[in-house]
PDB file of C-alpha atoms in Angstrom:
ATOM      1  CA  UNK A   1      30.973 -61.412  -3.594  1.00 61.00           C
ATOM      2  CA  UNK A   2      28.896 -64.452  -2.593  1.00 62.00           C
ATOM      3  CA  UNK A   3      28.404 -64.884   1.155  1.00 60.00           C
ATOM      4  CA  UNK A   4      29.990 -68.343   0.974  1.00 70.00           C
ATOM      5  CA  UNK A   5      33.039 -67.286  -1.081  1.00 82.00           C
ATOM      6  CA  UNK A   6      36.248 -69.161  -0.288  1.00 88.00           C
ATOM      7  CA  UNK A   7      39.577 -67.736   0.839  1.00 93.00           C
ATOM      8  CA  UNK A   8      42.654 -69.938   0.560  1.00 95.00           C
ATOM      9  CA  UNK A   9      45.065 -69.352   3.450  1.00 95.00           C
ATOM     10  CA  UNK A  10      48.605 -70.694   3.204  1.00 96.00           C
ATOM     11  CA  UNK A  11      50.314 -70.670   6.598  1.00 95.00           C
ATOM     12  CA  UNK A  12      54.064 -71.046   7.143  1.00 96.00           C
ATOM     13  CA  UNK A  13      54.347 -73.380   4.177  1.00 96.00           C
ATOM     14  CA  UNK A  14      57.664 -74.990   3.292  1.00 96.00           C
ATOM     15  CA  UNK A  15      58.019 -76.931   0.044  1.00 96.00           C
ATOM     16  CA  UNK A  16      61.276 -78.739   0.891  1.00 93.00           C
ATOM     17  CA  UNK A  17      63.680 -79.150   3.773  1.00 94.00           C
ATOM     18  CA  UNK A  18      65.832 -76.063   4.137  1.00 92.00           C
ATOM     19  CA  UNK A  19      63.545 -73.826   2.086  1.00 94.00           C
ATOM     20  CA  UNK A  20      62.144 -70.704   3.729  1.00 94.00           C
ATOM     21  CA  UNK A  21      58.511 -70.923   4.795  1.00 96.00           C
ATOM     22  CA  UNK A  22      55.979 -68.460   3.464  1.00 96.00           C
ATOM     23  CA  UNK A  23      52.364 -67.455   4.018  1.00 96.00           C
ATOM     24  CA  UNK A  24      49.815 -66.235   1.487  1.00 96.00           C
ATOM     25  CA  UNK A  25      46.105 -65.468   1.308  1.00 95.00           C
ATOM     26  CA  UNK A  26      44.305 -65.972  -2.005  1.00 96.00           C
ATOM     27  CA  UNK A  27      41.011 -64.164  -1.817  1.00 95.00           C
ATOM     28  CA  UNK A  28      37.659 -64.416  -3.605  1.00 95.00           C
ATOM     29  CA  UNK A  29      37.673 -62.670  -6.980  1.00 96.00           C
ATOM     30  CA  UNK A  30      41.456 -62.685  -7.211  1.00 97.00           C
ATOM     31  CA  UNK A  31      43.535 -64.168 -10.052  1.00 98.00           C
ATOM     32  CA  UNK A  32      47.024 -65.009  -8.817  1.00 98.00           C
ATOM     33  CA  UNK A  33      49.739 -66.076 -11.239  1.00 98.00           C
ATOM     34  CA  UNK A  34      52.627 -68.443 -10.509  1.00 98.00           C
ATOM     35  CA  UNK A  35      55.882 -68.079 -12.416  1.00 97.00           C
ATOM     36  CA  UNK A  36      59.357 -69.554 -12.248  1.00 96.00           C
ATOM     37  CA  UNK A  37      61.850 -71.723 -14.051  1.00 95.00           C
ATOM     38  CA  UNK A  38      60.799 -75.362 -14.362  1.00 93.00           C
ATOM     39  CA  UNK A  39      61.359 -77.295 -11.154  1.00 93.00           C
ATOM     40  CA  UNK A  40      61.644 -74.281  -8.862  1.00 96.00           C
ATOM     41  CA  UNK A  41      58.555 -74.982  -6.780  1.00 96.00           C
ATOM     42  CA  UNK A  42      55.612 -73.308  -8.473  1.00 97.00           C
ATOM     43  CA  UNK A  43      54.106 -76.583  -9.694  1.00 96.00           C
ATOM     44  CA  UNK A  44      54.656 -78.274  -6.345  1.00 96.00           C
ATOM     45  CA  UNK A  45      52.970 -75.310  -4.649  1.00 97.00           C
ATOM     46  CA  UNK A  46      49.915 -75.703  -6.896  1.00 97.00           C
ATOM     47  CA  UNK A  47      49.792 -79.427  -6.157  1.00 96.00           C
ATOM     48  CA  UNK A  48      50.052 -78.750  -2.421  1.00 97.00           C
ATOM     49  CA  UNK A  49      47.121 -76.338  -2.693  1.00 97.00           C
ATOM     50  CA  UNK A  50      45.119 -79.069  -4.435  1.00 96.00           C
ATOM     51  CA  UNK A  51      45.945 -81.718  -1.831  1.00 95.00           C
ATOM     52  CA  UNK A  52      47.842 -83.849  -4.338  1.00 94.00           C
ATOM     53  CA  UNK A  53      51.119 -83.418  -2.449  1.00 95.00           C
ATOM     54  CA  UNK A  54      52.007 -82.715   1.163  1.00 93.00           C
ATOM     55  CA  UNK A  55      54.199 -79.784   2.186  1.00 93.00           C
ATOM     56  CA  UNK A  56      57.281 -80.306   4.345  1.00 95.00           C
ATOM     57  CA  UNK A  57      55.711 -77.967   6.882  1.00 96.00           C
ATOM     58  CA  UNK A  58      52.745 -75.637   7.222  1.00 96.00           C
ATOM     59  CA  UNK A  59      49.078 -75.784   6.309  1.00 95.00           C
ATOM     60  CA  UNK A  60      46.641 -74.938   3.539  1.00 96.00           C
ATOM     61  CA  UNK A  61      43.370 -73.779   5.071  1.00 95.00           C
ATOM     62  CA  UNK A  62      40.067 -73.024   3.355  1.00 94.00           C
ATOM     63  CA  UNK A  63      38.034 -70.288   4.986  1.00 93.00           C
ATOM     64  CA  UNK A  64      34.350 -70.039   4.112  1.00 88.00           C
ATOM     65  CA  UNK A  65      32.630 -67.308   6.142  1.00 84.00           C
ATOM     66  CA  UNK A  66      34.769 -68.124   9.171  1.00 85.00           C
ATOM     67  CA  UNK A  67      34.423 -71.903   8.848  1.00 90.00           C
ATOM     68  CA  UNK A  68      37.920 -73.299   8.392  1.00 93.00           C
ATOM     69  CA  UNK A  69      38.975 -76.593   6.850  1.00 94.00           C
ATOM     70  CA  UNK A  70      42.561 -77.804   6.501  1.00 95.00           C
ATOM     71  CA  UNK A  71      43.401 -79.405   3.150  1.00 95.00           C
ATOM     72  CA  UNK A  72      44.855 -82.827   3.969  1.00 94.00           C
ATOM     73  CA  UNK A  73      44.189 -84.669   0.690  1.00 95.00           C
ATOM     74  CA  UNK A  74      42.872 -84.212  -2.827  1.00 94.00           C
ATOM     75  CA  UNK A  75      39.537 -85.656  -1.702  1.00 92.00           C
ATOM     76  CA  UNK A  76      39.288 -83.106   1.122  1.00 94.00           C
ATOM     77  CA  UNK A  77      40.134 -80.291  -1.270  1.00 94.00           C
ATOM     78  CA  UNK A  78      37.465 -81.268  -3.809  1.00 93.00           C
ATOM     79  CA  UNK A  79      34.835 -81.848  -1.125  1.00 92.00           C
ATOM     80  CA  UNK A  80      35.413 -78.344   0.231  1.00 93.00           C
ATOM     81  CA  UNK A  81      35.407 -76.322  -2.949  1.00 93.00           C
ATOM     82  CA  UNK A  82      38.758 -76.672  -4.730  1.00 96.00           C
ATOM     83  CA  UNK A  83      38.978 -77.792  -8.357  1.00 95.00           C
ATOM     84  CA  UNK A  84      42.277 -78.595 -10.111  1.00 94.00           C
ATOM     85  CA  UNK A  85      42.984 -78.631 -13.851  1.00 92.00           C
ATOM     86  CA  UNK A  86      46.112 -80.714 -14.567  1.00 88.00           C
ATOM     87  CA  UNK A  87      48.923 -79.720 -16.898  1.00 84.00           C
ATOM     88  CA  UNK A  88      49.144 -82.819 -19.102  1.00 70.00           C
ATOM     89  CA  UNK A  89      45.618 -83.433 -20.301  1.00 69.00           C
ATOM     90  CA  UNK A  90      46.561 -86.587 -22.221  1.00 68.00           C
ATOM     91  CA  UNK A  91      48.412 -88.288 -19.364  1.00 64.00           C
ATOM     92  CA  UNK A  92      46.423 -87.138 -16.328  1.00 66.00           C
ATOM     93  CA  UNK A  93      43.313 -85.384 -17.635  1.00 78.00           C
ATOM     94  CA  UNK A  94      41.209 -87.119 -20.246  1.00 85.00           C
ATOM     95  CA  UNK A  95      39.998 -90.708 -20.290  1.00 88.00           C
ATOM     96  CA  UNK A  96      40.841 -91.451 -23.938  1.00 89.00           C
ATOM     97  CA  UNK A  97      38.594 -94.507 -24.307  1.00 89.00           C
ATOM     98  CA  UNK A  98      35.526 -92.609 -23.038  1.00 91.00           C
ATOM     99  CA  UNK A  99      33.093 -90.209 -24.679  1.00 93.00           C
ATOM    100  CA  UNK A 100      32.996 -86.439 -24.386  1.00 94.00           C
ATOM    101  CA  UNK A 101      30.006 -86.693 -22.064  1.00 92.00           C
ATOM    102  CA  UNK A 102      31.585 -89.346 -19.842  1.00 91.00           C
ATOM    103  CA  UNK A 103      34.775 -87.304 -19.554  1.00 92.00           C
ATOM    104  CA  UNK A 104      32.749 -84.267 -18.566  1.00 92.00           C
ATOM    105  CA  UNK A 105      30.513 -86.018 -16.025  1.00 88.00           C
ATOM    106  CA  UNK A 106      32.957 -88.371 -14.321  1.00 85.00           C
ATOM    107  CA  UNK A 107      33.555 -86.031 -11.368  1.00 79.00           C
ATOM    108  CA  UNK A 108      29.832 -85.480 -10.714  1.00 75.00           C
ATOM    109  CA  UNK A 109      28.429 -88.986 -11.137  1.00 65.00           C
ATOM    110  CA  UNK A 110      26.561 -88.852  -7.822  1.00 67.00           C
ATOM    111  CA  UNK A 111      24.480 -85.910  -9.032  1.00 67.00           C
ATOM    112  CA  UNK A 112      23.100 -87.987 -11.905  1.00 65.00           C
ATOM    113  CA  UNK A 113      22.508 -91.201  -9.962  1.00 61.00           C
ATOM    114  CA  UNK A 114      18.956 -91.943  -8.893  1.00 63.00           C
ATOM    115  CA  UNK A 115      18.030 -95.273  -7.350  1.00 52.00           C
ATOM    116  CA  UNK A 116      21.311 -96.654  -8.640  1.00 59.00           C
ATOM    117  CA  UNK A 117      20.702 -95.533 -12.234  1.00 62.00           C
ATOM    118  CA  UNK A 118      22.267 -92.680 -14.190  1.00 65.00           C
ATOM    119  CA  UNK A 119      19.885 -89.943 -15.311  1.00 63.00           C
ATOM    120  CA  UNK A 120      21.269 -89.356 -18.813  1.00 75.00           C
ATOM    121  CA  UNK A 121      18.985 -86.414 -19.499  1.00 80.00           C
ATOM    122  CA  UNK A 122      20.186 -84.528 -16.428  1.00 81.00           C
ATOM    123  CA  UNK A 123      23.786 -85.219 -17.359  1.00 83.00           C
ATOM    124  CA  UNK A 124      23.312 -83.952 -20.915  1.00 88.00           C
ATOM    125  CA  UNK A 125      21.495 -80.834 -19.777  1.00 89.00           C
ATOM    126  CA  UNK A 126      24.363 -79.921 -17.463  1.00 89.00           C
ATOM    127  CA  UNK A 127      26.889 -80.622 -20.210  1.00 91.00           C
ATOM    128  CA  UNK A 128      24.960 -78.358 -22.608  1.00 93.00           C
ATOM    129  CA  UNK A 129      25.224 -75.463 -20.151  1.00 93.00           C
ATOM    130  CA  UNK A 130      29.013 -75.703 -20.096  1.00 93.00           C
ATOM    131  CA  UNK A 131      29.277 -76.536 -23.794  1.00 93.00           C
ATOM    132  CA  UNK A 132      27.645 -73.221 -24.575  1.00 93.00           C
ATOM    133  CA  UNK A 133      29.526 -71.292 -21.903  1.00 92.00           C
ATOM    134  CA  UNK A 134      32.917 -72.540 -23.076  1.00 93.00           C
ATOM    135  CA  UNK A 135      32.082 -72.758 -26.797  1.00 92.00           C
ATOM    136  CA  UNK A 136      32.994 -76.454 -26.915  1.00 93.00           C
ATOM    137  CA  UNK A 137      33.013 -77.724 -30.496  1.00 93.00           C
ATOM    138  CA  UNK A 138      32.111 -81.420 -30.474  1.00 91.00           C
ATOM    139  CA  UNK A 139      30.129 -83.444 -33.018  1.00 88.00           C
ATOM    140  CA  UNK A 140      27.910 -84.992 -30.333  1.00 91.00           C
ATOM    141  CA  UNK A 141      28.152 -85.836 -26.613  1.00 92.00           C
ATOM    142  CA  UNK A 142      28.712 -89.548 -27.215  1.00 92.00           C
ATOM    143  CA  UNK A 143      31.667 -88.970 -29.569  1.00 93.00           C
ATOM    144  CA  UNK A 144      35.054 -90.178 -28.342  1.00 94.00           C
ATOM    145  CA  UNK A 145      36.960 -87.383 -26.592  1.00 94.00           C
ATOM    146  CA  UNK A 146      39.971 -88.142 -28.794  1.00 93.00           C
ATOM    147  CA  UNK A 147      38.021 -86.946 -31.860  1.00 94.00           C
ATOM    148  CA  UNK A 148      38.139 -83.386 -30.480  1.00 92.00           C
ATOM    149  CA  UNK A 149      40.925 -80.899 -31.048  1.00 90.00           C
ATOM    150  CA  UNK A 150      43.358 -80.322 -28.196  1.00 87.00           C
ATOM    151  CA  UNK A 151      41.705 -77.015 -27.389  1.00 89.00           C
ATOM    152  CA  UNK A 152      38.263 -78.556 -27.150  1.00 92.00           C
ATOM    153  CA  UNK A 153      39.561 -81.409 -25.010  1.00 92.00           C
ATOM    154  CA  UNK A 154      40.926 -78.761 -22.660  1.00 90.00           C
ATOM    155  CA  UNK A 155      37.542 -77.038 -22.581  1.00 92.00           C
ATOM    156  CA  UNK A 156      35.868 -80.328 -21.625  1.00 93.00           C
ATOM    157  CA  UNK A 157      38.322 -80.726 -18.732  1.00 92.00           C
ATOM    158  CA  UNK A 158      37.615 -77.164 -17.616  1.00 94.00           C
ATOM    159  CA  UNK A 159      33.877 -77.847 -17.869  1.00 94.00           C
ATOM    160  CA  UNK A 160      34.370 -80.930 -15.681  1.00 92.00           C
ATOM    161  CA  UNK A 161      36.153 -78.793 -13.065  1.00 93.00           C
ATOM    162  CA  UNK A 162      33.518 -76.053 -13.170  1.00 94.00           C
ATOM    163  CA  UNK A 163      30.697 -78.586 -12.844  1.00 91.00           C
ATOM    164  CA  UNK A 164      31.968 -79.162  -9.292  1.00 91.00           C
ATOM    165  CA  UNK A 165      30.941 -75.536  -8.621  1.00 92.00           C
ATOM    166  CA  UNK A 166      34.216 -74.736  -6.854  1.00 94.00           C
ATOM    167  CA  UNK A 167      35.127 -71.621  -4.918  1.00 95.00           C
ATOM    168  CA  UNK A 168      38.809 -71.968  -5.835  1.00 96.00           C
ATOM    169  CA  UNK A 169      40.103 -73.002  -9.266  1.00 97.00           C
ATOM    170  CA  UNK A 170      43.722 -74.157  -9.642  1.00 97.00           C
ATOM    171  CA  UNK A 171      44.990 -74.136 -13.225  1.00 96.00           C
ATOM    172  CA  UNK A 172      48.241 -75.807 -14.254  1.00 95.00           C
ATOM    173  CA  UNK A 173      49.327 -74.254 -17.578  1.00 93.00           C
ATOM    174  CA  UNK A 174      45.709 -74.184 -18.827  1.00 92.00           C
ATOM    175  CA  UNK A 175      46.424 -72.890 -22.358  1.00 91.00           C
ATOM    176  CA  UNK A 176      49.361 -75.159 -23.099  1.00 87.00           C
ATOM    177  CA  UNK A 177      49.091 -76.513 -26.638  1.00 83.00           C
ATOM    178  CA  UNK A 178      45.825 -74.793 -27.552  1.00 87.00           C
ATOM    179  CA  UNK A 179      45.190 -72.400 -30.426  1.00 88.00           C
ATOM    180  CA  UNK A 180      44.915 -68.628 -30.133  1.00 91.00           C
ATOM    181  CA  UNK A 181      41.124 -68.552 -30.462  1.00 89.00           C
ATOM    182  CA  UNK A 182      40.701 -71.082 -27.647  1.00 89.00           C
ATOM    183  CA  UNK A 183      43.113 -69.113 -25.474  1.00 92.00           C
ATOM    184  CA  UNK A 184      40.981 -66.006 -25.697  1.00 91.00           C
ATOM    185  CA  UNK A 185      37.804 -67.957 -24.914  1.00 90.00           C
ATOM    186  CA  UNK A 186      39.515 -69.329 -21.810  1.00 93.00           C
ATOM    187  CA  UNK A 187      40.815 -65.894 -20.807  1.00 95.00           C
ATOM    188  CA  UNK A 188      37.299 -64.467 -20.939  1.00 95.00           C
ATOM    189  CA  UNK A 189      35.947 -67.371 -18.878  1.00 95.00           C
ATOM    190  CA  UNK A 190      38.654 -66.941 -16.223  1.00 97.00           C
ATOM    191  CA  UNK A 191      37.906 -63.225 -15.902  1.00 97.00           C
ATOM    192  CA  UNK A 192      34.164 -63.896 -15.647  1.00 96.00           C
ATOM    193  CA  UNK A 193      34.729 -66.483 -12.914  1.00 96.00           C
ATOM    194  CA  UNK A 194      36.809 -64.009 -10.915  1.00 96.00           C
ATOM    195  CA  UNK A 195      34.145 -61.334 -11.324  1.00 96.00           C
ATOM    196  CA  UNK A 196      31.633 -63.806  -9.913  1.00 94.00           C
ATOM    197  CA  UNK A 197      33.780 -64.238  -6.795  1.00 95.00           C
ATOM    198  CA  UNK A 198      35.868 -67.315  -7.568  1.00 96.00           C
ATOM    199  CA  UNK A 199      39.543 -67.333  -6.557  1.00 96.00           C
ATOM    200  CA  UNK A 200      41.867 -68.512  -9.343  1.00 98.00           C
ATOM    201  CA  UNK A 201      45.515 -69.565  -9.186  1.00 98.00           C
ATOM    202  CA  UNK A 202      47.142 -69.896 -12.597  1.00 97.00           C
ATOM    203  CA  UNK A 203      50.528 -71.451 -13.258  1.00 97.00           C
ATOM    204  CA  UNK A 204      51.695 -70.529 -16.742  1.00 95.00           C
ATOM    205  CA  UNK A 205      54.910 -71.139 -18.623  1.00 91.00           C
ATOM    206  CA  UNK A 206      54.272 -67.887 -20.507  1.00 93.00           C
ATOM    207  CA  UNK A 207      55.020 -64.694 -18.615  1.00 95.00           C
ATOM    208  CA  UNK A 208      52.914 -62.597 -20.976  1.00 95.00           C
ATOM    209  CA  UNK A 209      49.864 -64.700 -20.155  1.00 95.00           C
ATOM    210  CA  UNK A 210      50.316 -64.137 -16.425  1.00 96.00           C
ATOM    211  CA  UNK A 211      50.743 -60.400 -16.899  1.00 96.00           C
ATOM    212  CA  UNK A 212      47.622 -60.277 -19.068  1.00 95.00           C
ATOM    213  CA  UNK A 213      45.361 -62.252 -16.722  1.00 96.00           C
ATOM    214  CA  UNK A 214      46.560 -61.817 -13.166  1.00 97.00           C
ATOM    215  CA  UNK A 215      46.329 -59.063 -10.602  1.00 96.00           C
ATOM    216  CA  UNK A 216      49.234 -60.499  -8.630  1.00 97.00           C
ATOM    217  CA  UNK A 217      52.154 -62.771  -9.456  1.00 98.00           C
ATOM    218  CA  UNK A 218      54.281 -64.966  -7.199  1.00 98.00           C
ATOM    219  CA  UNK A 219      57.690 -65.789  -8.674  1.00 97.00           C
ATOM    220  CA  UNK A 220      59.316 -68.980  -7.385  1.00 97.00           C
ATOM    221  CA  UNK A 221      63.019 -69.741  -7.155  1.00 96.00           C
ATOM    222  CA  UNK A 222      64.618 -72.671  -5.301  1.00 96.00           C
ATOM    223  CA  UNK A 223      61.230 -73.714  -3.839  1.00 96.00           C
ATOM    224  CA  UNK A 224      60.693 -70.299  -2.265  1.00 96.00           C
ATOM    225  CA  UNK A 225      58.757 -67.191  -3.242  1.00 96.00           C
ATOM    226  CA  UNK A 226      61.508 -64.986  -4.645  1.00 95.00           C
ATOM    227  CA  UNK A 227      59.196 -62.058  -5.422  1.00 96.00           C
ATOM    228  CA  UNK A 228      55.580 -60.963  -5.166  1.00 97.00           C
ATOM    229  CA  UNK A 229      54.416 -58.320  -7.632  1.00 96.00           C
ATOM    230  CA  UNK A 230      51.296 -56.291  -8.287  1.00 95.00           C
ATOM    231  CA  UNK A 231      50.317 -53.360 -10.473  1.00 93.00           C
ATOM    232  CA  UNK A 232      53.014 -51.496 -12.378  1.00 93.00           C
ATOM    233  CA  UNK A 233      55.736 -53.639 -10.807  1.00 93.00           C
ATOM    234  CA  UNK A 234      54.475 -56.578 -12.893  1.00 96.00           C
ATOM    235  CA  UNK A 235      56.619 -56.459 -16.017  1.00 96.00           C
ATOM    236  CA  UNK A 236      58.292 -59.118 -18.123  1.00 96.00           C
ATOM    237  CA  UNK A 237      61.697 -57.787 -17.109  1.00 96.00           C
ATOM    238  CA  UNK A 238      60.980 -57.870 -13.376  1.00 96.00           C
ATOM    239  CA  UNK A 239      59.532 -61.398 -13.505  1.00 96.00           C
ATOM    240  CA  UNK A 240      62.529 -62.720 -15.469  1.00 96.00           C
ATOM    241  CA  UNK A 241      64.943 -60.981 -13.101  1.00 96.00           C
ATOM    242  CA  UNK A 242      63.269 -62.611 -10.085  1.00 96.00           C
ATOM    243  CA  UNK A 243      63.310 -66.011 -11.757  1.00 95.00           C
ATOM    244  CA  UNK A 244      67.090 -65.759 -12.175  1.00 93.00           C
ATOM    245  CA  UNK A 245      67.745 -64.149  -8.792  1.00 88.00           C
ATOM    246  CA  UNK A 246      68.737 -60.773 -10.202  1.00 81.00           C
ATOM    247  CA  UNK A 247      67.550 -57.240  -9.509  1.00 66.00           C
ATOM    248  CA  UNK A 248      65.184 -55.885 -12.157  1.00 59.00           C
TER     249      UNK A 248
END
């Protein structure tokens, strides 16, 4: 693992008034899955981790080699190594009037600015690295992002997140609405990132996807963690049972 790998510590977190608090540690190289019926807290938890929403109580703390930073906003999260991929790429992800390249580079503009001007060559070179890594199929960088398939739009958004060089990647239903081939490309990328020491948290509406990708799953019910599973305990039946408050 890299010496500066990030651990995400969740301390006595409560997602709503009256809900039980919980603590979790998401470590470098770990892929943690979030499951639950819609509206039961797993999406709010992911948004709290990203700094987009505040918890009722508790803290989210980033630990990098003993240096601790509390996540108090989305800006703080991004500045300290968290990247977030939103669920609805059309509503909250892409900028539909902009090009593929502009959509990719919008989060890293300062890296390309020199004396107040954008270094287009530097921007394109960085885009090419991620285009190849993620197998993005696009006619050219200056093409409108809306000319790409849904799967390739999603890859551009993932490339944008990875260009921040995060230590923690938060993924909100990352394969929603993409084809099977794109799914498997994304799966391979996620596994490679974890092997390189990144911590990943994946919310998925598909239980099978969580079981395939994740080493640990947190099942939410009524804004609380109803179950935590690893290894052989992670089965479709046990996840569904926890979602509905039943014994497996």
